[in-house]
Amino acid sequence: ISVLGSFKEDVLIFLRPRRIGKSLFLSTLAHFHGVQYKGDYKALFQGLDVDRDVERGKVTPGQYLVLALDFSKIDRSADLIIASDGLNDMINNAIKNFYKTYAPYLGEKASDELIDRNISPRAVGSLDACVNLVREALNAVTEKDDPLYSVKGIYLLADEYDAFSNEFLDPNDPRPWEQLRTGPNSLLKGFWATVKAMLGPRAIAKCFITGVSPLSMADHTSGFNVATYVTWREELSGLCGLTAEDVLSALRLPIVCKSEDETRNHFKIMKDNYDGYNFVEMDNAPHVFNTNTCLEYLERQADRSKSRKQLGSI
């Protein structure tokens, strides 16, 4: 979190394989930066590395209104009309959730009126209205006791940005992708163009985008030339994934392994199967484990340990 905060660029694109923890990290970003979580900061982050950086003034929590978009949740139907409608609904639903979270901060007791006034049939219009509403609210802040006083704007988190578009990248039949990308009513093109137009203080102040492949990025974000590609940055080599120390610490929990020998045996299995990711050009860069597969393995082992304990008490 602190490393991202140290970058001068406000729009970052970060690529990693599936099931390695990108969505988990976006949730961490949301809970750190979202103004609604300021009261939960100690419970969530006290004692962690980022907490030391907060104490040193390197990074400050709770300074944004978080708008989270998950492109992996869209119905990627072969029918382009259904697919486009799914994309439109995902964006509109994300903005509705934004209003449900931040209505009290925006001067509304309930979110219903905000949604009725500002959600358009076409999601690009909804995004435009949302950003303008936030800008007006932040510009109106004058008192230090206003909960928006220290808020810098919207932090846009786009998870798996290419999950939707990759379904239509077919080298043998480029027509579906061309229609989605360049059609007169292309929502993909309009969405990223609107994000670009709305970047700035008290608007979309920051943007962090995750995905798997740069293929569709080079195409439908070709007009989105304000983003910085940070996948191979050395400072972010361990951003997603688990280190060997992380895995060993989890294995040593009493609920998982009962002895050091058992810990070593399971660590060897996990290292042989889930280790080996290296995302930077450094000879001494530490390899990382796949987060999701490791968690599944640890959960299964914890369940087995629990079952053995229950059998032993019979």
PDB file of C-alpha atoms in Angstrom:
ATOM      1  CA  ILE A   1       0.000   0.000   0.000  1.00  0.00           C
ATOM      2  CA  SER A   2       2.797   2.397   0.907  1.00  0.00           C
ATOM      3  CA  VAL A   3       4.727   1.604  -2.280  1.00  0.00           C
ATOM      4  CA  LEU A   4       1.692   2.354  -4.444  1.00  0.00           C
ATOM      5  CA  GLY A   5       1.199   5.575  -2.502  1.00  0.00           C
ATOM      6  CA  SER A   6       4.786   6.608  -3.291  1.00  0.00           C
ATOM      7  CA  PHE A   7       4.267   6.465  -7.059  1.00  0.00           C
ATOM      8  CA  LYS A   8       3.769   9.831  -8.736  1.00  0.00           C
ATOM      9  CA  GLU A   9       1.452   8.283 -11.335  1.00  0.00           C
ATOM     10  CA  ASP A  10      -2.223   8.182 -10.394  1.00  0.00           C
ATOM     11  CA  VAL A  11      -3.381   5.498 -12.857  1.00  0.00           C
ATOM     12  CA  LEU A  12      -1.674   2.108 -12.552  1.00  0.00           C
ATOM     13  CA  ILE A  13      -2.170  -1.179 -14.414  1.00  0.00           C
ATOM     14  CA  PHE A  14      -0.987  -4.344 -12.673  1.00  0.00           C
ATOM     15  CA  LEU A  15      -1.131  -7.825 -14.276  1.00  0.00           C
ATOM     16  CA  ARG A  16      -0.846 -11.207 -12.587  1.00  0.00           C
ATOM     17  CA  PRO A  17      -2.125 -14.766 -13.264  1.00  0.00           C
ATOM     18  CA  ARG A  18      -5.513 -15.831 -11.993  1.00  0.00           C
ATOM     19  CA  ARG A  19      -6.037 -17.036  -8.437  1.00  0.00           C
ATOM     20  CA  ILE A  20      -2.961 -15.354  -7.014  1.00  0.00           C
ATOM     21  CA  GLY A  21      -4.679 -12.760  -4.843  1.00  0.00           C
ATOM     22  CA  LYS A  22      -5.404  -9.694  -6.992  1.00  0.00           C
ATOM     23  CA  SER A  23      -8.989  -9.373  -5.769  1.00  0.00           C
ATOM     24  CA  LEU A  24      -7.855  -9.854  -2.177  1.00  0.00           C
ATOM     25  CA  PHE A  25      -5.367  -7.020  -2.564  1.00  0.00           C
ATOM     26  CA  LEU A  26      -8.011  -4.736  -4.084  1.00  0.00           C
ATOM     27  CA  SER A  27     -10.200  -5.429  -1.056  1.00  0.00           C
ATOM     28  CA  THR A  28      -7.247  -4.471   1.166  1.00  0.00           C
ATOM     29  CA  LEU A  29      -6.825  -1.216  -0.778  1.00  0.00           C
ATOM     30  CA  ALA A  30     -10.530  -0.458  -0.418  1.00  0.00           C
ATOM     31  CA  HIS A  31     -10.472  -1.029   3.346  1.00  0.00           C
ATOM     32  CA  PHE A  32      -7.365   1.105   3.770  1.00  0.00           C
ATOM     33  CA  HIS A  33      -8.326   4.034   1.547  1.00  0.00           C
ATOM     34  CA  GLY A  34     -12.122   4.090   1.940  1.00  0.00           C
ATOM     35  CA  VAL A  35     -13.228   6.929   4.209  1.00  0.00           C
ATOM     36  CA  GLN A  36     -15.995   4.704   5.595  1.00  0.00           C
ATOM     37  CA  TYR A  37     -13.374   2.419   7.174  1.00  0.00           C
ATOM     38  CA  LYS A  38     -11.429   5.101   9.086  1.00  0.00           C
ATOM     39  CA  GLY A  39     -12.984   3.961  12.341  1.00  0.00           C
ATOM     40  CA  ASP A  40     -11.871   0.383  11.681  1.00  0.00           C
ATOM     41  CA  TYR A  41      -8.256   1.235  10.914  1.00  0.00           C
ATOM     42  CA  LYS A  42      -6.711  -0.092  14.139  1.00  0.00           C
ATOM     43  CA  ALA A  43      -8.631  -3.361  14.009  1.00  0.00           C
ATOM     44  CA  LEU A  44      -7.592  -3.933  10.405  1.00  0.00           C
ATOM     45  CA  PHE A  45      -4.050  -2.583  10.111  1.00  0.00           C
ATOM     46  CA  GLN A  46      -2.508  -1.921  13.512  1.00  0.00           C
ATOM     47  CA  GLY A  47       0.839  -3.670  13.873  1.00  0.00           C
ATOM     48  CA  LEU A  48       1.283  -4.336  10.151  1.00  0.00           C
ATOM     49  CA  ASP A  49       4.095  -2.853   8.056  1.00  0.00           C
ATOM     50  CA  VAL A  50       1.765  -0.252   6.583  1.00  0.00           C
ATOM     51  CA  ASP A  51       0.899   0.909  10.098  1.00  0.00           C
ATOM     52  CA  ARG A  52       4.517   1.925  10.647  1.00  0.00           C
ATOM     53  CA  ASP A  53       4.414   3.908   7.401  1.00  0.00           C
ATOM     54  CA  VAL A  54       1.204   5.595   8.551  1.00  0.00           C
ATOM     55  CA  GLU A  55       2.933   6.617  11.788  1.00  0.00           C
ATOM     56  CA  ARG A  56       5.849   8.020   9.768  1.00  0.00           C
ATOM     57  CA  GLY A  57       3.487  10.015   7.565  1.00  0.00           C
ATOM     58  CA  LYS A  58       4.334   8.125   4.369  1.00  0.00           C
ATOM     59  CA  VAL A  59       0.720   7.178   3.650  1.00  0.00           C
ATOM     60  CA  THR A  60      -2.647   8.210   5.104  1.00  0.00           C
ATOM     61  CA  PRO A  61      -5.728   5.985   5.395  1.00  0.00           C
ATOM     62  CA  GLY A  62      -9.347   6.954   4.707  1.00  0.00           C
ATOM     63  CA  GLN A  63      -8.860   9.671   2.105  1.00  0.00           C
ATOM     64  CA  TYR A  64     -11.000   8.400  -0.774  1.00  0.00           C
ATOM     65  CA  LEU A  65     -14.452   7.329  -1.856  1.00  0.00           C
ATOM     66  CA  VAL A  66     -13.897   3.899  -3.388  1.00  0.00           C
ATOM     67  CA  LEU A  67     -15.667   2.862  -6.589  1.00  0.00           C
ATOM     68  CA  ALA A  68     -15.038  -0.870  -7.150  1.00  0.00           C
ATOM     69  CA  LEU A  69     -15.688  -2.574 -10.491  1.00  0.00           C
ATOM     70  CA  ASP A  70     -15.332  -6.325 -11.099  1.00  0.00           C
ATOM     71  CA  PHE A  71     -15.232  -7.226 -14.793  1.00  0.00           C
ATOM     72  CA  SER A  72     -15.070 -10.948 -14.008  1.00  0.00           C
ATOM     73  CA  LYS A  73     -18.705 -10.937 -12.830  1.00  0.00           C
ATOM     74  CA  ILE A  74     -20.136 -10.067 -16.240  1.00  0.00           C
ATOM     75  CA  ASP A  75     -22.190 -12.566 -18.272  1.00  0.00           C
ATOM     76  CA  ARG A  76     -19.806 -13.063 -21.191  1.00  0.00           C
ATOM     77  CA  SER A  77     -22.443 -14.391 -23.562  1.00  0.00           C
ATOM     78  CA  ALA A  78     -21.667 -15.123 -27.201  1.00  0.00           C
ATOM     79  CA  ASP A  79     -24.648 -12.894 -27.925  1.00  0.00           C
ATOM     80  CA  LEU A  80     -23.049  -9.443 -28.121  1.00  0.00           C
ATOM     81  CA  ILE A  81     -26.226  -7.655 -27.076  1.00  0.00           C
ATOM     82  CA  ILE A  82     -26.489  -9.751 -23.905  1.00  0.00           C
ATOM     83  CA  ALA A  83     -22.763  -9.318 -23.256  1.00  0.00           C
ATOM     84  CA  SER A  84     -22.930  -5.527 -23.622  1.00  0.00           C
ATOM     85  CA  ASP A  85     -26.005  -5.383 -21.411  1.00  0.00           C
ATOM     86  CA  GLY A  86     -24.100  -7.382 -18.783  1.00  0.00           C
ATOM     87  CA  LEU A  87     -21.210  -4.940 -18.887  1.00  0.00           C
ATOM     88  CA  ASN A  88     -23.604  -2.005 -18.625  1.00  0.00           C
ATOM     89  CA  ASP A  89     -25.396  -3.576 -15.650  1.00  0.00           C
ATOM     90  CA  MET A  90     -22.112  -4.319 -13.848  1.00  0.00           C
ATOM     91  CA  ILE A  91     -21.007  -0.685 -14.048  1.00  0.00           C
ATOM     92  CA  ASN A  92     -24.419   0.659 -13.042  1.00  0.00           C
ATOM     93  CA  ASN A  93     -24.652  -1.764 -10.111  1.00  0.00           C
ATOM     94  CA  ALA A  94     -21.183  -0.739  -8.933  1.00  0.00           C
ATOM     95  CA  ILE A  95     -22.260   2.907  -8.965  1.00  0.00           C
ATOM     96  CA  LYS A  96     -25.467   2.028  -7.097  1.00  0.00           C
ATOM     97  CA  ASN A  97     -23.368   0.311  -4.416  1.00  0.00           C
ATOM     98  CA  PHE A  98     -21.190   3.425  -4.306  1.00  0.00           C
ATOM     99  CA  TYR A  99     -24.271   5.535  -3.541  1.00  0.00           C
ATOM    100  CA  LYS A 100     -25.478   3.047  -0.923  1.00  0.00           C
ATOM    101  CA  THR A 101     -22.133   3.368   0.836  1.00  0.00           C
ATOM    102  CA  TYR A 102     -21.587   7.099   0.538  1.00  0.00           C
ATOM    103  CA  ALA A 103     -25.083   8.632   0.567  1.00  0.00           C
ATOM    104  CA  PRO A 104     -24.574  10.018   4.125  1.00  0.00           C
ATOM    105  CA  TYR A 105     -21.271  11.575   3.052  1.00  0.00           C
ATOM    106  CA  LEU A 106     -22.946  13.172   0.035  1.00  0.00           C
ATOM    107  CA  GLY A 107     -25.697  14.837   2.034  1.00  0.00           C
ATOM    108  CA  GLU A 108     -28.402  12.211   1.588  1.00  0.00           C
ATOM    109  CA  LYS A 109     -30.003  10.168   4.380  1.00  0.00           C
ATOM    110  CA  ALA A 110     -30.799   7.346   1.955  1.00  0.00           C
ATOM    111  CA  SER A 111     -29.352   6.262  -1.358  1.00  0.00           C
ATOM    112  CA  ASP A 112     -32.661   5.807  -3.207  1.00  0.00           C
ATOM    113  CA  GLU A 113     -32.915   9.417  -4.341  1.00  0.00           C
ATOM    114  CA  LEU A 114     -29.289   9.483  -5.480  1.00  0.00           C
ATOM    115  CA  ILE A 115     -29.851   6.345  -7.515  1.00  0.00           C
ATOM    116  CA  ASP A 116     -33.102   7.619  -9.024  1.00  0.00           C
ATOM    117  CA  ARG A 117     -31.549  10.948 -10.018  1.00  0.00           C
ATOM    118  CA  ASN A 118     -28.149   9.805 -11.235  1.00  0.00           C
ATOM    119  CA  ILE A 119     -28.353   6.273 -12.647  1.00  0.00           C
ATOM    120  CA  SER A 120     -28.878   6.342 -16.410  1.00  0.00           C
ATOM    121  CA  PRO A 121     -29.894   3.482 -18.701  1.00  0.00           C
ATOM    122  CA  ARG A 122     -26.420   3.786 -20.241  1.00  0.00           C
ATOM    123  CA  ALA A 123     -23.678   3.311 -17.643  1.00  0.00           C
ATOM    124  CA  VAL A 124     -21.329   5.910 -19.117  1.00  0.00           C
ATOM    125  CA  GLY A 125     -23.889   8.582 -18.226  1.00  0.00           C
ATOM    126  CA  SER A 126     -24.150   7.159 -14.707  1.00  0.00           C
ATOM    127  CA  LEU A 127     -20.381   7.364 -14.250  1.00  0.00           C
ATOM    128  CA  ASP A 128     -20.291  10.933 -15.521  1.00  0.00           C
ATOM    129  CA  ALA A 129     -23.081  11.951 -13.127  1.00  0.00           C
ATOM    130  CA  CYS A 130     -21.418  10.172 -10.202  1.00  0.00           C
ATOM    131  CA  VAL A 131     -18.074  11.902 -10.649  1.00  0.00           C
ATOM    132  CA  ASN A 132     -19.715  15.308 -11.069  1.00  0.00           C
ATOM    133  CA  LEU A 133     -21.756  14.755  -7.910  1.00  0.00           C
ATOM    134  CA  VAL A 134     -18.622  13.893  -5.922  1.00  0.00           C
ATOM    135  CA  ARG A 135     -16.772  16.906  -7.324  1.00  0.00           C
ATOM    136  CA  GLU A 136     -19.585  19.245  -6.300  1.00  0.00           C
ATOM    137  CA  ALA A 137     -19.744  17.715  -2.807  1.00  0.00           C
ATOM    138  CA  LEU A 138     -15.996  18.034  -2.239  1.00  0.00           C
ATOM    139  CA  ASN A 139     -15.885  21.579  -3.584  1.00  0.00           C
ATOM    140  CA  ALA A 140     -18.591  22.554  -1.092  1.00  0.00           C
ATOM    141  CA  VAL A 141     -16.609  21.343   1.953  1.00  0.00           C
ATOM    142  CA  THR A 142     -15.369  24.182   4.189  1.00  0.00           C
ATOM    143  CA  GLU A 143     -15.408  22.866   7.763  1.00  0.00           C
ATOM    144  CA  LYS A 144     -12.711  20.607   9.224  1.00  0.00           C
ATOM    145  CA  ASP A 145     -15.298  18.496  11.031  1.00  0.00           C
ATOM    146  CA  ASP A 146     -16.947  17.575   7.708  1.00  0.00           C
ATOM    147  CA  PRO A 147     -16.286  13.836   7.062  1.00  0.00           C
ATOM    148  CA  LEU A 148     -15.274  14.766   3.505  1.00  0.00           C
ATOM    149  CA  TYR A 149     -12.736  17.387   4.597  1.00  0.00           C
ATOM    150  CA  SER A 150      -9.678  15.169   3.981  1.00  0.00           C
ATOM    151  CA  VAL A 151     -11.154  13.211   1.060  1.00  0.00           C
ATOM    152  CA  LYS A 152      -9.221  13.681  -2.185  1.00  0.00           C
ATOM    153  CA  GLY A 153     -11.743  12.177  -4.581  1.00  0.00           C
ATOM    154  CA  ILE A 154     -12.709   8.787  -6.014  1.00  0.00           C
ATOM    155  CA  TYR A 155     -10.332   5.831  -5.955  1.00  0.00           C
ATOM    156  CA  LEU A 156     -11.414   3.642  -8.893  1.00  0.00           C
ATOM    157  CA  LEU A 157     -10.552  -0.047  -8.451  1.00  0.00           C
ATOM    158  CA  ALA A 158     -11.047  -2.105 -11.626  1.00  0.00           C
ATOM    159  CA  ASP A 159     -10.608  -5.831 -11.011  1.00  0.00           C
ATOM    160  CA  GLU A 160      -9.859  -8.232 -13.899  1.00  0.00           C
ATOM    161  CA  TYR A 161     -10.343  -5.476 -16.466  1.00  0.00           C
ATOM    162  CA  ASP A 162      -9.756  -7.966 -19.314  1.00  0.00           C
ATOM    163  CA  ALA A 163     -11.977 -10.823 -18.077  1.00  0.00           C
ATOM    164  CA  PHE A 164     -14.827  -9.541 -20.245  1.00  0.00           C
ATOM    165  CA  SER A 165     -12.912  -8.574 -23.371  1.00  0.00           C
ATOM    166  CA  ASN A 166     -10.634 -11.640 -23.502  1.00  0.00           C
ATOM    167  CA  GLU A 167     -13.672 -13.819 -24.225  1.00  0.00           C
ATOM    168  CA  PHE A 168     -14.048 -12.098 -27.592  1.00  0.00           C
ATOM    169  CA  LEU A 169     -10.402 -12.030 -28.693  1.00  0.00           C
ATOM    170  CA  ASP A 170     -10.508 -14.719 -31.379  1.00  0.00           C
ATOM    171  CA  PRO A 171      -7.725 -14.593 -34.005  1.00  0.00           C
ATOM    172  CA  ASN A 172      -9.895 -16.664 -36.334  1.00  0.00           C
ATOM    173  CA  ASP A 173     -12.883 -14.355 -36.096  1.00  0.00           C
ATOM    174  CA  PRO A 174     -12.104 -10.777 -35.053  1.00  0.00           C
ATOM    175  CA  ARG A 175     -15.609  -9.498 -35.860  1.00  0.00           C
ATOM    176  CA  PRO A 176     -17.162  -9.818 -32.362  1.00  0.00           C
ATOM    177  CA  TRP A 177     -14.240  -7.992 -30.769  1.00  0.00           C
ATOM    178  CA  GLU A 178     -14.223  -5.307 -33.433  1.00  0.00           C
ATOM    179  CA  GLN A 179     -17.937  -4.720 -32.869  1.00  0.00           C
ATOM    180  CA  LEU A 180     -17.515  -4.457 -29.098  1.00  0.00           C
ATOM    181  CA  ARG A 181     -14.432  -2.281 -29.380  1.00  0.00           C
ATOM    182  CA  THR A 182     -15.203   0.102 -32.205  1.00  0.00           C
ATOM    183  CA  GLY A 183     -18.973  -0.019 -32.690  1.00  0.00           C
ATOM    184  CA  PRO A 184     -20.766   3.350 -32.704  1.00  0.00           C
ATOM    185  CA  ASN A 185     -22.195   2.595 -29.256  1.00  0.00           C
ATOM    186  CA  SER A 186     -19.167   0.780 -27.821  1.00  0.00           C
ATOM    187  CA  LEU A 187     -19.550   0.796 -24.046  1.00  0.00           C
ATOM    188  CA  LEU A 188     -15.956  -0.352 -23.506  1.00  0.00           C
ATOM    189  CA  LYS A 189     -14.596   2.555 -25.486  1.00  0.00           C
ATOM    190  CA  GLY A 190     -17.001   5.000 -23.863  1.00  0.00           C
ATOM    191  CA  PHE A 191     -16.279   3.773 -20.335  1.00  0.00           C
ATOM    192  CA  TRP A 192     -12.501   4.169 -20.525  1.00  0.00           C
ATOM    193  CA  ALA A 193     -12.838   7.470 -22.370  1.00  0.00           C
ATOM    194  CA  THR A 194     -15.078   8.764 -19.561  1.00  0.00           C
ATOM    195  CA  VAL A 195     -12.638   7.578 -16.896  1.00  0.00           C
ATOM    196  CA  LYS A 196      -9.836   9.411 -18.684  1.00  0.00           C
ATOM    197  CA  ALA A 197     -11.904  12.586 -19.020  1.00  0.00           C
ATOM    198  CA  MET A 198     -12.835  12.493 -15.319  1.00  0.00           C
ATOM    199  CA  LEU A 199      -9.325  12.046 -13.923  1.00  0.00           C
ATOM    200  CA  GLY A 200      -8.135  14.734 -11.541  1.00  0.00           C
ATOM    201  CA  PRO A 201      -8.326  16.107  -7.996  1.00  0.00           C
ATOM    202  CA  ARG A 202     -11.780  15.821  -6.391  1.00  0.00           C
ATOM    203  CA  ALA A 203     -12.904  13.637  -9.292  1.00  0.00           C
ATOM    204  CA  ILE A 204     -11.303  10.262 -10.125  1.00  0.00           C
ATOM    205  CA  ALA A 205      -8.162  10.986  -8.164  1.00  0.00           C
ATOM    206  CA  LYS A 206      -6.600   7.537  -8.404  1.00  0.00           C
ATOM    207  CA  CYS A 207      -7.154   4.380 -10.434  1.00  0.00           C
ATOM    208  CA  PHE A 208      -5.730   0.888  -9.921  1.00  0.00           C
ATOM    209  CA  ILE A 209      -6.473  -1.691 -12.617  1.00  0.00           C
ATOM    210  CA  THR A 210      -5.746  -5.422 -12.425  1.00  0.00           C
ATOM    211  CA  GLY A 211      -5.875  -8.046 -15.126  1.00  0.00           C
ATOM    212  CA  VAL A 212      -4.200 -11.122 -16.564  1.00  0.00           C
ATOM    213  CA  SER A 213      -3.033 -10.178 -20.051  1.00  0.00           C
ATOM    214  CA  PRO A 214      -1.971  -6.987 -21.838  1.00  0.00           C
ATOM    215  CA  LEU A 215      -3.625  -8.075 -25.099  1.00  0.00           C
ATOM    216  CA  SER A 216      -6.952  -6.313 -24.713  1.00  0.00           C
ATOM    217  CA  MET A 217      -5.300  -3.434 -22.878  1.00  0.00           C
ATOM    218  CA  ALA A 218      -3.348  -2.581 -25.992  1.00  0.00           C
ATOM    219  CA  ASP A 219      -6.611  -2.426 -27.902  1.00  0.00           C
ATOM    220  CA  HIS A 220      -9.663  -1.134 -26.057  1.00  0.00           C
ATOM    221  CA  THR A 221      -7.588   1.112 -23.803  1.00  0.00           C
ATOM    222  CA  SER A 222      -5.559   2.497 -26.700  1.00  0.00           C
ATOM    223  CA  GLY A 223      -7.192   5.848 -26.048  1.00  0.00           C
ATOM    224  CA  PHE A 224      -6.583   5.410 -22.340  1.00  0.00           C
ATOM    225  CA  ASN A 225      -2.976   6.559 -22.627  1.00  0.00           C
ATOM    226  CA  VAL A 226      -2.780   7.955 -19.116  1.00  0.00           C
ATOM    227  CA  ALA A 227      -2.069   4.630 -17.387  1.00  0.00           C
ATOM    228  CA  THR A 228       1.313   3.398 -16.180  1.00  0.00           C
ATOM    229  CA  TYR A 229       2.136  -0.290 -16.521  1.00  0.00           C
ATOM    230  CA  VAL A 230       3.699  -1.432 -13.205  1.00  0.00           C
ATOM    231  CA  THR A 231       3.576  -5.235 -13.511  1.00  0.00           C
ATOM    232  CA  TRP A 232       7.355  -5.669 -13.573  1.00  0.00           C
ATOM    233  CA  ARG A 233       8.304  -3.041 -11.015  1.00  0.00           C
ATOM    234  CA  GLU A 234      10.769  -4.489  -8.512  1.00  0.00           C
ATOM    235  CA  GLU A 235       9.000  -2.767  -5.619  1.00  0.00           C
ATOM    236  CA  LEU A 236       5.846  -4.761  -6.414  1.00  0.00           C
ATOM    237  CA  SER A 237       7.440  -8.197  -6.843  1.00  0.00           C
ATOM    238  CA  GLY A 238       5.633  -9.518  -3.764  1.00  0.00           C
ATOM    239  CA  LEU A 239       2.415  -7.569  -4.098  1.00  0.00           C
ATOM    240  CA  CYS A 240       0.369 -10.693  -4.847  1.00  0.00           C
ATOM    241  CA  GLY A 241       1.241 -14.187  -3.756  1.00  0.00           C
ATOM    242  CA  LEU A 242       2.624 -15.620  -0.515  1.00  0.00           C
ATOM    243  CA  THR A 243       6.261 -15.784   0.546  1.00  0.00           C
ATOM    244  CA  ALA A 244       7.828 -18.903   2.046  1.00  0.00           C
ATOM    245  CA  GLU A 245       7.671 -17.189   5.437  1.00  0.00           C
ATOM    246  CA  ASP A 246       3.949 -16.563   4.989  1.00  0.00           C
ATOM    247  CA  VAL A 247       3.285 -20.215   4.191  1.00  0.00           C
ATOM    248  CA  LEU A 248       5.420 -21.525   7.059  1.00  0.00           C
ATOM    249  CA  SER A 249       3.694 -19.194   9.520  1.00  0.00           C
ATOM    250  CA  ALA A 250       0.303 -20.500   8.404  1.00  0.00           C
ATOM    251  CA  LEU A 251       1.397 -24.136   8.593  1.00  0.00           C
ATOM    252  CA  ARG A 252       2.671 -23.626  12.142  1.00  0.00           C
ATOM    253  CA  LEU A 253      -0.731 -22.570  13.386  1.00  0.00           C
ATOM    254  CA  PRO A 254      -1.966 -25.203  15.880  1.00  0.00           C
ATOM    255  CA  ILE A 255      -5.142 -25.711  13.887  1.00  0.00           C
ATOM    256  CA  VAL A 256      -3.106 -26.715  10.796  1.00  0.00           C
ATOM    257  CA  CYS A 257      -0.036 -28.719  11.885  1.00  0.00           C
ATOM    258  CA  LYS A 258       0.738 -30.347  15.225  1.00  0.00           C
ATOM    259  CA  SER A 259       4.518 -30.656  14.906  1.00  0.00           C
ATOM    260  CA  GLU A 260       7.526 -29.200  13.117  1.00  0.00           C
ATOM    261  CA  ASP A 261       7.975 -32.454  11.175  1.00  0.00           C
ATOM    262  CA  GLU A 262       4.398 -32.201   9.917  1.00  0.00           C
ATOM    263  CA  THR A 263       5.007 -28.566   9.012  1.00  0.00           C
ATOM    264  CA  ARG A 264       8.114 -29.453   6.980  1.00  0.00           C
ATOM    265  CA  ASN A 265       6.333 -32.265   5.152  1.00  0.00           C
ATOM    266  CA  HIS A 266       3.432 -30.073   4.106  1.00  0.00           C
ATOM    267  CA  PHE A 267       5.740 -27.188   3.209  1.00  0.00           C
ATOM    268  CA  LYS A 268       7.634 -29.457   0.791  1.00  0.00           C
ATOM    269  CA  ILE A 269       4.362 -30.484  -0.883  1.00  0.00           C
ATOM    270  CA  MET A 270       3.294 -26.861  -1.229  1.00  0.00           C
ATOM    271  CA  LYS A 271       6.676 -25.696  -2.471  1.00  0.00           C
ATOM    272  CA  ASP A 272       6.771 -28.426  -5.112  1.00  0.00           C
ATOM    273  CA  ASN A 273       3.276 -27.592  -6.372  1.00  0.00           C
ATOM    274  CA  TYR A 274       2.435 -23.947  -5.635  1.00  0.00           C
ATOM    275  CA  ASP A 275       5.791 -22.112  -5.625  1.00  0.00           C
ATOM    276  CA  GLY A 276       7.845 -20.710  -8.474  1.00  0.00           C
ATOM    277  CA  TYR A 277       6.257 -17.414  -9.534  1.00  0.00           C
ATOM    278  CA  ASN A 278       8.750 -14.653 -10.267  1.00  0.00           C
ATOM    279  CA  PHE A 279       7.551 -11.447 -11.888  1.00  0.00           C
ATOM    280  CA  VAL A 280      10.653  -9.241 -11.980  1.00  0.00           C
ATOM    281  CA  GLU A 281      14.001  -9.445 -13.758  1.00  0.00           C
ATOM    282  CA  MET A 282      16.093  -9.880 -10.620  1.00  0.00           C
ATOM    283  CA  ASP A 283      18.422 -12.813  -9.981  1.00  0.00           C
ATOM    284  CA  ASN A 284      17.720 -12.681  -6.265  1.00  0.00           C
ATOM    285  CA  ALA A 285      14.000 -11.952  -6.454  1.00  0.00           C
ATOM    286  CA  PRO A 286      12.061 -14.197  -4.064  1.00  0.00           C
ATOM    287  CA  HIS A 287       9.593 -16.609  -5.638  1.00  0.00           C
ATOM    288  CA  VAL A 288       6.008 -16.448  -4.443  1.00  0.00           C
ATOM    289  CA  PHE A 289       3.331 -19.078  -3.888  1.00  0.00           C
ATOM    290  CA  ASN A 290      -0.095 -18.993  -5.516  1.00  0.00           C
ATOM    291  CA  THR A 291      -2.396 -17.453  -2.895  1.00  0.00           C
ATOM    292  CA  ASN A 292      -5.702 -19.161  -3.626  1.00  0.00           C
ATOM    293  CA  THR A 293      -4.345 -22.672  -4.086  1.00  0.00           C
ATOM    294  CA  CYS A 294      -2.313 -22.318  -0.890  1.00  0.00           C
ATOM    295  CA  LEU A 295      -5.363 -21.175   1.053  1.00  0.00           C
ATOM    296  CA  GLU A 296      -7.376 -24.113  -0.263  1.00  0.00           C
ATOM    297  CA  TYR A 297      -4.619 -26.528   0.767  1.00  0.00           C
ATOM    298  CA  LEU A 298      -4.337 -24.964   4.244  1.00  0.00           C
ATOM    299  CA  GLU A 299      -8.110 -25.106   4.725  1.00  0.00           C
ATOM    300  CA  ARG A 300      -8.184 -28.796   3.798  1.00  0.00           C
ATOM    301  CA  GLN A 301      -5.317 -29.522   6.169  1.00  0.00           C
ATOM    302  CA  ALA A 302      -7.034 -27.613   8.980  1.00  0.00           C
ATOM    303  CA  ASP A 303     -10.230 -29.605   8.372  1.00  0.00           C
ATOM    304  CA  ARG A 304      -8.275 -32.893   8.505  1.00  0.00           C
ATOM    305  CA  SER A 305      -6.606 -31.847  11.762  1.00  0.00           C
ATOM    306  CA  LYS A 306      -9.984 -30.967  13.231  1.00  0.00           C
ATOM    307  CA  SER A 307     -11.440 -34.323  12.150  1.00  0.00           C
ATOM    308  CA  ARG A 308      -8.512 -36.229  13.686  1.00  0.00           C
ATOM    309  CA  LYS A 309      -8.992 -34.321  16.938  1.00  0.00           C
ATOM    310  CA  GLN A 310     -12.703 -35.147  16.987  1.00  0.00           C
ATOM    311  CA  LEU A 311     -12.014 -38.851  16.308  1.00  0.00           C
ATOM    312  CA  GLY A 312      -9.445 -38.921  19.083  1.00  0.00           C
ATOM    313  CA  SER A 313     -12.000 -37.658  21.598  1.00  0.00           C
ATOM    314  CA  ILE A 314     -14.511 -40.435  20.804  1.00  0.00           C
TER     315      ILE A 314
END
